Amino acid sequence: NNHVIEDADEVSIKLQDGTELEAEVIGKDDKVDLAVLKVVTDKDLPFVKFGDDTKSRVGDWVLAIGNPFGVGSSVTAGIISATHRNINSGPYDQYLQTDASINRGNSGGPMFNMDGEVIGINTAIYSPTGGNVGVGFAVPSSQAIIIIDQLREFGRTKRGRIGVRISAVTDDIAESLGLDEAVGAMVNSVEEDSPSSKAGVEFGDIIVEFDGTEIKDVRDLTTIVANTRIGSTVEMVVLRKGKRVTLDIAIDELDESD
């Protein structure tokens, strides 16, 4: 996790046999709280592989590995309690929630499915006491892989952008527009000379589908746009005056400093 190494002057990792290796920070991302470290050694290091968290279901068993309170490597077991959980820790929250014991020191440890594949990276807990109360969160592998690949290739994240400001579609707004349910993301403004302005997006449009994926709320849109390849062109469906309008929109890069 980024929060583990963010303010460190020196970073090292310790292997199971006690060997300590100096680590180089290849890149880090504070929005999803991940960092990539590199070590160099003559040892033939074994490694684990990522699995597909989207195939996991609520109730599936998982194992979490970490170093709680610095006592040493520990394994805990539990189930997936929920998926796509938003805890307002960042703009792209879509955590796996688990009741496997996760405490301080578990950050950055793997969450395994029963096939021994990493489907999450343990990141946060909810606790009124500071200790485990059975509400832990892990970055899902499908999200982590995208971030990790970008950090390895570019040393930073490159997120997509379409150039709109959006808000949630409330029940009142849905009723006033004659919608059956409050879904999608409402366009409040369109930036000049942006992908959206060039595609013909208008104020008041409700974005309901992006690149074939249904948009149920604002976070769905921000996450899928951020993960879309920069330079690609995708179809986006908006509701405009009660009618579905399909637009072709080219993705450019989000300025992370903005």
PDB file of N, CA, C and O in Angstrom, residues 1 20 28-29 65 70 92 99 105 128 142 161 185 207 214 258:
ATOM      1  N   ASN A   1       0.831  -1.204   0.000  1.00  0.00           N
ATOM      2  CA  ASN A   1       0.000   0.000   0.000  1.00  0.00           C
ATOM      3  C   ASN A   1       0.866   1.255   0.000  1.00  0.00           C
ATOM      4  O   ASN A   1       1.905   1.309   0.658  1.00  0.00           O
ATOM      5  N   GLU A  20      16.719  -9.574   4.502  1.00  0.00           N
ATOM      6  CA  GLU A  20      16.187  -8.232   4.273  1.00  0.00           C
ATOM      7  C   GLU A  20      16.838  -7.640   3.030  1.00  0.00           C
ATOM      8  O   GLU A  20      18.061  -7.683   2.868  1.00  0.00           O
ATOM      9  N   LYS A  28       3.947   4.931  -7.296  1.00  0.00           N
ATOM     10  CA  LYS A  28       2.907   4.847  -6.268  1.00  0.00           C
ATOM     11  C   LYS A  28       1.700   5.665  -6.688  1.00  0.00           C
ATOM     12  O   LYS A  28       1.808   6.592  -7.498  1.00  0.00           O
ATOM     13  N   ASP A  29       0.565   5.284  -6.137  1.00  0.00           N
ATOM     14  CA  ASP A  29      -0.699   5.931  -6.478  1.00  0.00           C
ATOM     15  C   ASP A  29      -1.516   6.124  -5.212  1.00  0.00           C
ATOM     16  O   ASP A  29      -1.917   5.149  -4.576  1.00  0.00           O
ATOM     17  N   ILE A  65      -3.145 -12.654   4.356  1.00  0.00           N
ATOM     18  CA  ILE A  65      -1.804 -12.781   4.931  1.00  0.00           C
ATOM     19  C   ILE A  65      -1.261 -11.385   5.217  1.00  0.00           C
ATOM     20  O   ILE A  65      -1.431 -10.458   4.426  1.00  0.00           O
ATOM     21  N   GLY A  70       3.060  -6.103  13.768  1.00  0.00           N
ATOM     22  CA  GLY A  70       4.481  -6.426  13.728  1.00  0.00           C
ATOM     23  C   GLY A  70       4.865  -7.708  14.420  1.00  0.00           C
ATOM     24  O   GLY A  70       6.046  -7.954  14.695  1.00  0.00           O
ATOM     25  N   TYR A  92     -12.022   6.289  -6.280  1.00  0.00           N
ATOM     26  CA  TYR A  92     -12.235   5.072  -7.064  1.00  0.00           C
ATOM     27  C   TYR A  92     -12.480   3.857  -6.176  1.00  0.00           C
ATOM     28  O   TYR A  92     -12.157   2.732  -6.542  1.00  0.00           O
ATOM     29  N   ASP A  99     -14.667 -10.470   6.415  1.00  0.00           N
ATOM     30  CA  ASP A  99     -14.634 -10.584   7.871  1.00  0.00           C
ATOM     31  C   ASP A  99     -13.389 -11.334   8.341  1.00  0.00           C
ATOM     32  O   ASP A  99     -13.245 -11.603   9.533  1.00  0.00           O
ATOM     33  N   GLY A 105      -0.860  -3.362  10.155  1.00  0.00           N
ATOM     34  CA  GLY A 105       0.276  -4.196   9.778  1.00  0.00           C
ATOM     35  C   GLY A 105      -0.083  -5.172   8.667  1.00  0.00           C
ATOM     36  O   GLY A 105       0.798  -5.754   8.034  1.00  0.00           O
ATOM     37  N   PRO A 128     -14.021   1.149  15.331  1.00  0.00           N
ATOM     38  CA  PRO A 128     -14.146   2.215  16.330  1.00  0.00           C
ATOM     39  C   PRO A 128     -13.111   2.112  17.429  1.00  0.00           C
ATOM     40  O   PRO A 128     -12.893   3.048  18.188  1.00  0.00           O
ATOM     41  N   SER A 142      -8.815  -6.963 -10.035  1.00  0.00           N
ATOM     42  CA  SER A 142      -9.112  -6.397 -11.354  1.00  0.00           C
ATOM     43  C   SER A 142      -8.754  -4.921 -11.419  1.00  0.00           C
ATOM     44  O   SER A 142      -8.362  -4.414 -12.472  1.00  0.00           O
ATOM     45  N   ARG A 161      -9.981  10.360 -19.203  1.00  0.00           N
ATOM     46  CA  ARG A 161     -10.769  11.562 -18.905  1.00  0.00           C
ATOM     47  C   ARG A 161     -11.696  11.827 -20.079  1.00  0.00           C
ATOM     48  O   ARG A 161     -11.341  11.613 -21.243  1.00  0.00           O
ATOM     49  N   ALA A 185     -25.450   9.034 -14.483  1.00  0.00           N
ATOM     50  CA  ALA A 185     -24.713  10.200 -13.983  1.00  0.00           C
ATOM     51  C   ALA A 185     -25.134  11.416 -14.793  1.00  0.00           C
ATOM     52  O   ALA A 185     -25.055  11.398 -16.030  1.00  0.00           O
ATOM     53  N   ILE A 207     -25.754  10.126 -18.436  1.00  0.00           N
ATOM     54  CA  ILE A 207     -24.927   9.047 -18.984  1.00  0.00           C
ATOM     55  C   ILE A 207     -25.366   7.730 -18.345  1.00  0.00           C
ATOM     56  O   ILE A 207     -25.302   7.569 -17.123  1.00  0.00           O
ATOM     57  N   GLU A 214     -23.280  -0.791 -18.143  1.00  0.00           N
ATOM     58  CA  GLU A 214     -24.351   0.039 -17.607  1.00  0.00           C
ATOM     59  C   GLU A 214     -23.823   0.916 -16.471  1.00  0.00           C
ATOM     60  O   GLU A 214     -23.088   0.456 -15.605  1.00  0.00           O
ATOM     61  N   ASP A 258      -4.808  18.190 -11.223  1.00  0.00           N
ATOM     62  CA  ASP A 258      -6.002  19.038 -11.208  1.00  0.00           C
ATOM     63  C   ASP A 258      -7.012  18.484 -10.200  1.00  0.00           C
ATOM     64  O   ASP A 258      -7.599  17.455 -10.466  1.00  0.00           O
TER      65      ASP A 258
END
